Short mmCIF file of N, CA and C and ligand atoms in Angstrom, two decimals:
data_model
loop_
_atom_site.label_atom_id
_atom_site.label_comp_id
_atom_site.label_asym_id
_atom_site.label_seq_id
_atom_site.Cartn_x
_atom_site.Cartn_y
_atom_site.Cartn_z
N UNK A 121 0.84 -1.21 0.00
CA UNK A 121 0.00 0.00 0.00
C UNK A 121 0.87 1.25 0.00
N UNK A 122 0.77 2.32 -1.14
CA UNK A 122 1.49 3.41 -0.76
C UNK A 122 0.22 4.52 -0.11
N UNK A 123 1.27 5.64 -0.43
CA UNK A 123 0.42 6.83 0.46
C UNK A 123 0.19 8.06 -0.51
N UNK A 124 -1.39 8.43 -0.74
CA UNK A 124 -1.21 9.10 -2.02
C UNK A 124 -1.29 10.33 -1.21
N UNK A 125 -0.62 11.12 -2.11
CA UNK A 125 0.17 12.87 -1.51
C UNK A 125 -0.58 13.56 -2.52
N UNK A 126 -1.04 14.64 -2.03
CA UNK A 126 -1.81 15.57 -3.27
C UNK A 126 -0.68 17.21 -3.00
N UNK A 127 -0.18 17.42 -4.23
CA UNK A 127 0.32 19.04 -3.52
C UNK A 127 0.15 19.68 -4.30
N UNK A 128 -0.49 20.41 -3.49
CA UNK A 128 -1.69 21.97 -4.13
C UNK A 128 -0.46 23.23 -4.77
N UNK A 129 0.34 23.46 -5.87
CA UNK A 129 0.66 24.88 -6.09
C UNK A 129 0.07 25.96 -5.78
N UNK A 130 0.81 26.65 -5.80
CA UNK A 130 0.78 28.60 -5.10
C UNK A 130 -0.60 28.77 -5.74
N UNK A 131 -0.49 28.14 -7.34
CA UNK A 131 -1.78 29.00 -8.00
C UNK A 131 -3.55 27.53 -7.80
N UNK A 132 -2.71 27.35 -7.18
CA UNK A 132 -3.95 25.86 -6.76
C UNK A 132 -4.34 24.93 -7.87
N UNK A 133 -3.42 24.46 -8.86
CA UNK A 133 -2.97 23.39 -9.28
C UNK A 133 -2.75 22.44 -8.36
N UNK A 134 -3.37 20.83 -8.61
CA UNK A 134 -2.79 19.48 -8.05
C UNK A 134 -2.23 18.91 -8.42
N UNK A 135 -1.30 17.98 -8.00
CA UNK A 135 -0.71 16.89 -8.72
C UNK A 135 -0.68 16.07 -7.98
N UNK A 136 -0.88 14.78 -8.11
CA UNK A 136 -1.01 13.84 -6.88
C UNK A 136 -0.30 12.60 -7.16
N UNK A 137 0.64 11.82 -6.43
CA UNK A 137 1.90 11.33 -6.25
C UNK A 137 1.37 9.99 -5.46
N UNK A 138 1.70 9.09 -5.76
CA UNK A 138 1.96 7.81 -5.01
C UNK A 138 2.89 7.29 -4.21
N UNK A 139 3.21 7.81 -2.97
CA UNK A 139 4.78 7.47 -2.33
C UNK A 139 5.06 6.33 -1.26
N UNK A 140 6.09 5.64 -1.48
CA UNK A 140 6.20 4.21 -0.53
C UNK A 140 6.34 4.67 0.75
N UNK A 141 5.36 4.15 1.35
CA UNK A 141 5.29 4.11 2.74
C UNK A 141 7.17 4.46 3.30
N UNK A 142 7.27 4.84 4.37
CA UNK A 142 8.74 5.08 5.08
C UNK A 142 9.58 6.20 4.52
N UNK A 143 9.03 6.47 3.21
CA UNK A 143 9.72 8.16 2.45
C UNK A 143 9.68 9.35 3.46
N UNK A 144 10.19 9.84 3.14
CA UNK A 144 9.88 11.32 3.61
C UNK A 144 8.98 12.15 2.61
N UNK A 145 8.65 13.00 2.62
CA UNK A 145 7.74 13.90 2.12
C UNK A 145 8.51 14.78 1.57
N UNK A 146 9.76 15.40 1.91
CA UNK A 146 10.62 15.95 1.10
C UNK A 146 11.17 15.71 -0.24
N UNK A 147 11.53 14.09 0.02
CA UNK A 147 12.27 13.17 -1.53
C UNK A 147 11.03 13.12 -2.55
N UNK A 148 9.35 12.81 -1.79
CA UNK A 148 8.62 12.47 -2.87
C UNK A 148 8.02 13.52 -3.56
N UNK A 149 8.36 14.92 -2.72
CA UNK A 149 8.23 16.46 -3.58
C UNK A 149 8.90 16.90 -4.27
N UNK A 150 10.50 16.68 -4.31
CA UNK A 150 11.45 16.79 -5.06
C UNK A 150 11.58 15.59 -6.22
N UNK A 151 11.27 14.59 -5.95
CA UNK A 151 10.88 13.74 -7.02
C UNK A 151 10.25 14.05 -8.11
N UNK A 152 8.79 14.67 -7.59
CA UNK A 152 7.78 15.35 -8.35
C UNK A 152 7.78 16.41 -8.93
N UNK A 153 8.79 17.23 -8.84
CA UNK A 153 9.13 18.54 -9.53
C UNK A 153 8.52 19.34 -8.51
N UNK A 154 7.83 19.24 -7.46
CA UNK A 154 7.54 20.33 -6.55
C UNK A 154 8.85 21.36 -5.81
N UNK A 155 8.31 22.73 -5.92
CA UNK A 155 9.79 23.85 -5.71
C UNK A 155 9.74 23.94 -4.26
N UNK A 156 10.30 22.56 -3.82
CA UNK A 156 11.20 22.79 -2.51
C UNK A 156 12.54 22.68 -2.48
N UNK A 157 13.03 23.74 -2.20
CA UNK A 157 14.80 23.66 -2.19
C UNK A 157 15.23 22.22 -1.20
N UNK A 158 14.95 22.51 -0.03
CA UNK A 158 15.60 21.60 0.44
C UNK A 158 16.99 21.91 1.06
N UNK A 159 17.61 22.87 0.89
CA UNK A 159 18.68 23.26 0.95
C UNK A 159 19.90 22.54 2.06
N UNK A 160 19.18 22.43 2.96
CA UNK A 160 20.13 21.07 4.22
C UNK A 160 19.87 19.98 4.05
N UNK A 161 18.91 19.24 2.98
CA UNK A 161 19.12 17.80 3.06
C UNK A 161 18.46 17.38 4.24
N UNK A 162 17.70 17.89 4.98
CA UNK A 162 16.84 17.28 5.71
C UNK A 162 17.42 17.57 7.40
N UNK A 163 18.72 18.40 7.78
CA UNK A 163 19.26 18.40 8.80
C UNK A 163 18.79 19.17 9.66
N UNK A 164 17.59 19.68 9.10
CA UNK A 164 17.21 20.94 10.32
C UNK A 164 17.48 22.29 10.03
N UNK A 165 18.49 22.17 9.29
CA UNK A 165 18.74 23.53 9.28
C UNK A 165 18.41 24.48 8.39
N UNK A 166 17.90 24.66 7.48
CA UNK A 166 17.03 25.80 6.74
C UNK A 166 15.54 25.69 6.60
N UNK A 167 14.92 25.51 6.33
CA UNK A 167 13.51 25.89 6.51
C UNK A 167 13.08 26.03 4.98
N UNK A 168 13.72 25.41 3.78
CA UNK A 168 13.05 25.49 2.59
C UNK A 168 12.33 24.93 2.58
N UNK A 169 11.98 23.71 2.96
CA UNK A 169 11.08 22.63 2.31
C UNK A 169 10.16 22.79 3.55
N UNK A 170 9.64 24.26 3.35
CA UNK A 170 8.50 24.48 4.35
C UNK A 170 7.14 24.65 3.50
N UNK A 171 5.99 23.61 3.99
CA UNK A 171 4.76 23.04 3.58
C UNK A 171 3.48 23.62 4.05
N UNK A 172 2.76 23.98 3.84
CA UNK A 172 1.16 23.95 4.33
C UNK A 172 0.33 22.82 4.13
N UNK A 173 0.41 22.03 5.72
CA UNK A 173 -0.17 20.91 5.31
C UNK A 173 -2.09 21.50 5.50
N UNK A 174 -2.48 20.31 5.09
CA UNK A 174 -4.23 20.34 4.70
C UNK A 174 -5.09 20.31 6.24
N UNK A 175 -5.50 20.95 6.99
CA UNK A 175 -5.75 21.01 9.07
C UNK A 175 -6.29 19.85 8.91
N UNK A 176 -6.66 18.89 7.96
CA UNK A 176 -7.48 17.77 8.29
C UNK A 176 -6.37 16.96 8.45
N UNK A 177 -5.04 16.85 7.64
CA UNK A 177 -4.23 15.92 7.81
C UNK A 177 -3.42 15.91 8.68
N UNK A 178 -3.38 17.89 9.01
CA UNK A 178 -2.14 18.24 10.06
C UNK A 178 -2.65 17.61 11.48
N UNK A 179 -3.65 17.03 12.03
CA UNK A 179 -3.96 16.63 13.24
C UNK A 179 -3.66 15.24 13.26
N UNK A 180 -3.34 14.62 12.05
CA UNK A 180 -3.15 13.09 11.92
C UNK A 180 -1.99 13.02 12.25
N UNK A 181 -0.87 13.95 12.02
CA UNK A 181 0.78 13.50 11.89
C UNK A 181 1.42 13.73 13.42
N UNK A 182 2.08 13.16 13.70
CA UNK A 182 3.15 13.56 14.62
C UNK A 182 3.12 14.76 15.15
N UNK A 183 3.29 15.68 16.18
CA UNK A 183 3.92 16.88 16.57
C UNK A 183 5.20 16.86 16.25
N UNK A 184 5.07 18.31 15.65
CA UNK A 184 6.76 18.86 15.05
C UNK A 184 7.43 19.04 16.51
N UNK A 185 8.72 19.02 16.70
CA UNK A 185 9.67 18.39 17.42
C UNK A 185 9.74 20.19 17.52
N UNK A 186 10.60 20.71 18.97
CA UNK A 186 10.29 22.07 19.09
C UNK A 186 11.52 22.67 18.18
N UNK A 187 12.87 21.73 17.32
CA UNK A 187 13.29 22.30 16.81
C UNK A 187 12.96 22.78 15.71
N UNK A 188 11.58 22.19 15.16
CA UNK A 188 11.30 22.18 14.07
C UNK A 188 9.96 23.30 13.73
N UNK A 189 9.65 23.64 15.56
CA UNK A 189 8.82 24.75 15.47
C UNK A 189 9.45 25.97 15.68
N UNK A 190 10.94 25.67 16.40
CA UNK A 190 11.70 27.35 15.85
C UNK A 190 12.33 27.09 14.66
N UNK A 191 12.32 26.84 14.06
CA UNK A 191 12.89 26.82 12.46
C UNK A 191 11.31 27.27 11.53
N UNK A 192 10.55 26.75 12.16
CA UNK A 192 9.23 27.45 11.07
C UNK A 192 8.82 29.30 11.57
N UNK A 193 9.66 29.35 12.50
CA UNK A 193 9.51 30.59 13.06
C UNK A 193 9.97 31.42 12.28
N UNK A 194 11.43 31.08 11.65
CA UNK A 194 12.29 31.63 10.84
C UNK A 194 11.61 31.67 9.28
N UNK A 195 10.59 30.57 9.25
CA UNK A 195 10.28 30.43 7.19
C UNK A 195 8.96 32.11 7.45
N UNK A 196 8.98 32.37 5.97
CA UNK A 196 8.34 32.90 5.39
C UNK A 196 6.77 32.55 4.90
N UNK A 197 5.87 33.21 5.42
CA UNK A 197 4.62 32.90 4.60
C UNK A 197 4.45 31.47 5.54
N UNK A 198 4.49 31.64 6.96
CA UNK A 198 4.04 30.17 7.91
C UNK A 198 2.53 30.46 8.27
N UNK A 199 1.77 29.31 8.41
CA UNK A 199 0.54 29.64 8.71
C UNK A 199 0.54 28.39 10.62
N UNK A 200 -0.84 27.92 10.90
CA UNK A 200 -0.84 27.47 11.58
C UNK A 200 -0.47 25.73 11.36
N UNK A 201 -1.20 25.25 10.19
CA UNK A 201 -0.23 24.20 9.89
C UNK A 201 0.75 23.78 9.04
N UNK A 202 1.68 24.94 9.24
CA UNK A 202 2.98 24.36 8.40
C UNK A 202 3.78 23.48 9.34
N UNK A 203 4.65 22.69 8.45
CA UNK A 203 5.35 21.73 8.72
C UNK A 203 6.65 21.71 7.96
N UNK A 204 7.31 21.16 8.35
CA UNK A 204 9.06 21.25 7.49
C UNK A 204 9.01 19.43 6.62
N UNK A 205 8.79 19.72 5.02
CA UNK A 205 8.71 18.32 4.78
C UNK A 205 9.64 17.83 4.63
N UNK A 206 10.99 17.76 5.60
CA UNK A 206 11.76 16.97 5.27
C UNK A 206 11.67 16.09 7.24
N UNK A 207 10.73 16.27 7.47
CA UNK A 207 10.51 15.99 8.72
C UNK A 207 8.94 15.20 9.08
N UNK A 208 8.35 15.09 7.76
CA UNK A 208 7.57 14.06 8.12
C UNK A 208 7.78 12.92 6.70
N UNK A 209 7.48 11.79 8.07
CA UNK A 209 7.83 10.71 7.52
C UNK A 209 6.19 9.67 7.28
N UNK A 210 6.56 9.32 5.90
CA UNK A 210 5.34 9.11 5.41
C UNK A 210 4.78 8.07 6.06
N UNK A 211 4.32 7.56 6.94
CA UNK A 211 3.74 6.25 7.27
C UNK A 211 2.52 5.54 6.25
N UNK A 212 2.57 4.28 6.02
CA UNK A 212 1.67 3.50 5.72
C UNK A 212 0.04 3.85 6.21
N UNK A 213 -0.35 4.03 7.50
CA UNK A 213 -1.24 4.37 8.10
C UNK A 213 -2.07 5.68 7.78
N UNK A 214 -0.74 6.43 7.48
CA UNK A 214 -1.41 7.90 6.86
C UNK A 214 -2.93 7.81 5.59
N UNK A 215 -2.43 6.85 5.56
CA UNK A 215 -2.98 6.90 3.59
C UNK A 215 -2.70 7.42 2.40
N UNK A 216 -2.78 9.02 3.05
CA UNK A 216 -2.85 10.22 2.27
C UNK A 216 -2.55 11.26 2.81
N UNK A 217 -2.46 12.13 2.42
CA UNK A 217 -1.95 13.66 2.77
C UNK A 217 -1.57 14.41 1.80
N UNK A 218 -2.39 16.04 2.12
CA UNK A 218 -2.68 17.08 1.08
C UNK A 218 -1.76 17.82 1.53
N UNK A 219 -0.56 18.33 0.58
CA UNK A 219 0.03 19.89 1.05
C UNK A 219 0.12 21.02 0.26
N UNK A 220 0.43 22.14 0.61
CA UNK A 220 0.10 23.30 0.05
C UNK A 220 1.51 23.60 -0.32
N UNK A 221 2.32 24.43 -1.19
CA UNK A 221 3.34 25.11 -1.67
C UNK A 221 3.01 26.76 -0.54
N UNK A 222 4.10 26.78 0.10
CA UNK A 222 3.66 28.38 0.29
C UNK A 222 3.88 29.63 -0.12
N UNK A 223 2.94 30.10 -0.39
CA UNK A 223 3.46 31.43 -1.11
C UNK A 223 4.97 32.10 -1.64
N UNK A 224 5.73 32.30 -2.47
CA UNK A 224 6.47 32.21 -2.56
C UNK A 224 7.31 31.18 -3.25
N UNK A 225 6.99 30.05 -2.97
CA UNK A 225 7.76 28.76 -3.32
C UNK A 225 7.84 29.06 -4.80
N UNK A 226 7.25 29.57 -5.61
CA UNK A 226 7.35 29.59 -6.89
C UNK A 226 8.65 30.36 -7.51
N UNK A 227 8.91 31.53 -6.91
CA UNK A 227 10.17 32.05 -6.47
C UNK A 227 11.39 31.26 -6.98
N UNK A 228 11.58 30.36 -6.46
CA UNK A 228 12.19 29.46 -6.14
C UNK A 228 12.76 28.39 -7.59
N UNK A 229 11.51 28.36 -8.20
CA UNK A 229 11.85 27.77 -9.72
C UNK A 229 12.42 28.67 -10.94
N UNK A 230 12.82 30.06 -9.98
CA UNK A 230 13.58 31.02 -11.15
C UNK A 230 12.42 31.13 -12.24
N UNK A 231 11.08 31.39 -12.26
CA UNK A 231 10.64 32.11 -13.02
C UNK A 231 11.57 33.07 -14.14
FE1 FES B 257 16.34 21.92 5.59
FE2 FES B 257 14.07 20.54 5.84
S1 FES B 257 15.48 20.48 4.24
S2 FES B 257 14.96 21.95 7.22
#
C-alpha cells in the first residue's frame, strides 16, 4: 500500500503522487518537480522545504519536534499548519496527505 500525496501549487494546481510508505515527504516532492529547495538535506537547518499541510491531515501527523517549530519561526509565509517536509515521515497508516506550496515557493523555480 502506498500513500497518495496531493500538492496543491501557489496557484492551486494538483498533482497527486503515489509514495512508498517510510519516504519522507521531502524526496517524494522533489521527485515530483515540486519547488522545494531543500537546501540542508533534511538536517534541520534551513527551513526550505517548508509546507502547508491540509488542518485535516495536520492533526493526523506527529507533533513537530520544538526544533522544528523554531525553524518554522524563521520560514516565510508560515501559517498554523505548516510543517518542514523533510521531517515528516510518510507512514503507511497515513494513507494520504494534502500539502500546500507556500506562497512564494514559486520564487524558487527562477521564473
Ligand atoms: Fe532543511 Fe528541511 S530540508 S529543514
Amino acid at each position: 500500500m502506498s500513500v497518495t500525496i496531493t500538492f496543491v501549487a501557489v496557484d492551486g494546481r494538483t498533482e497527486i503522487v503515489e509514495a512508498a510508505p517510510g519516504s519522507r515527504l521531502l524526496e517524494v516532492a522533489q521527485n515530483a518537480g515540486q519547488p522545494l529547495e531543500g537546501t540542508c538535506e533534511g538536517q534541520m537547518a534551513c527551513s526550505t522545504c517548508h509546507v502547508i499541510v491540509d488542518p485535516a491531515d495536520f492533526v493526523r501527523l506527529p507533533r513537530a519536534s520544538e526544533e522544528e517549530d523554531d525553524l518554522l519561526d524563521l520560514a516565510a509565509h508560515v501559517t498554523r499548519t505548516s510543517r518542514l517536509a523533510c521531517q515528516i515521515l510518510l507512514d503507511e497508516a497515513l494513507g494520504s496527505l494534502t500539502v500546500r506550496m507556500p506562497a512564494g515557493a514559486r520564487d524558487m523555480q527562477g521564473r
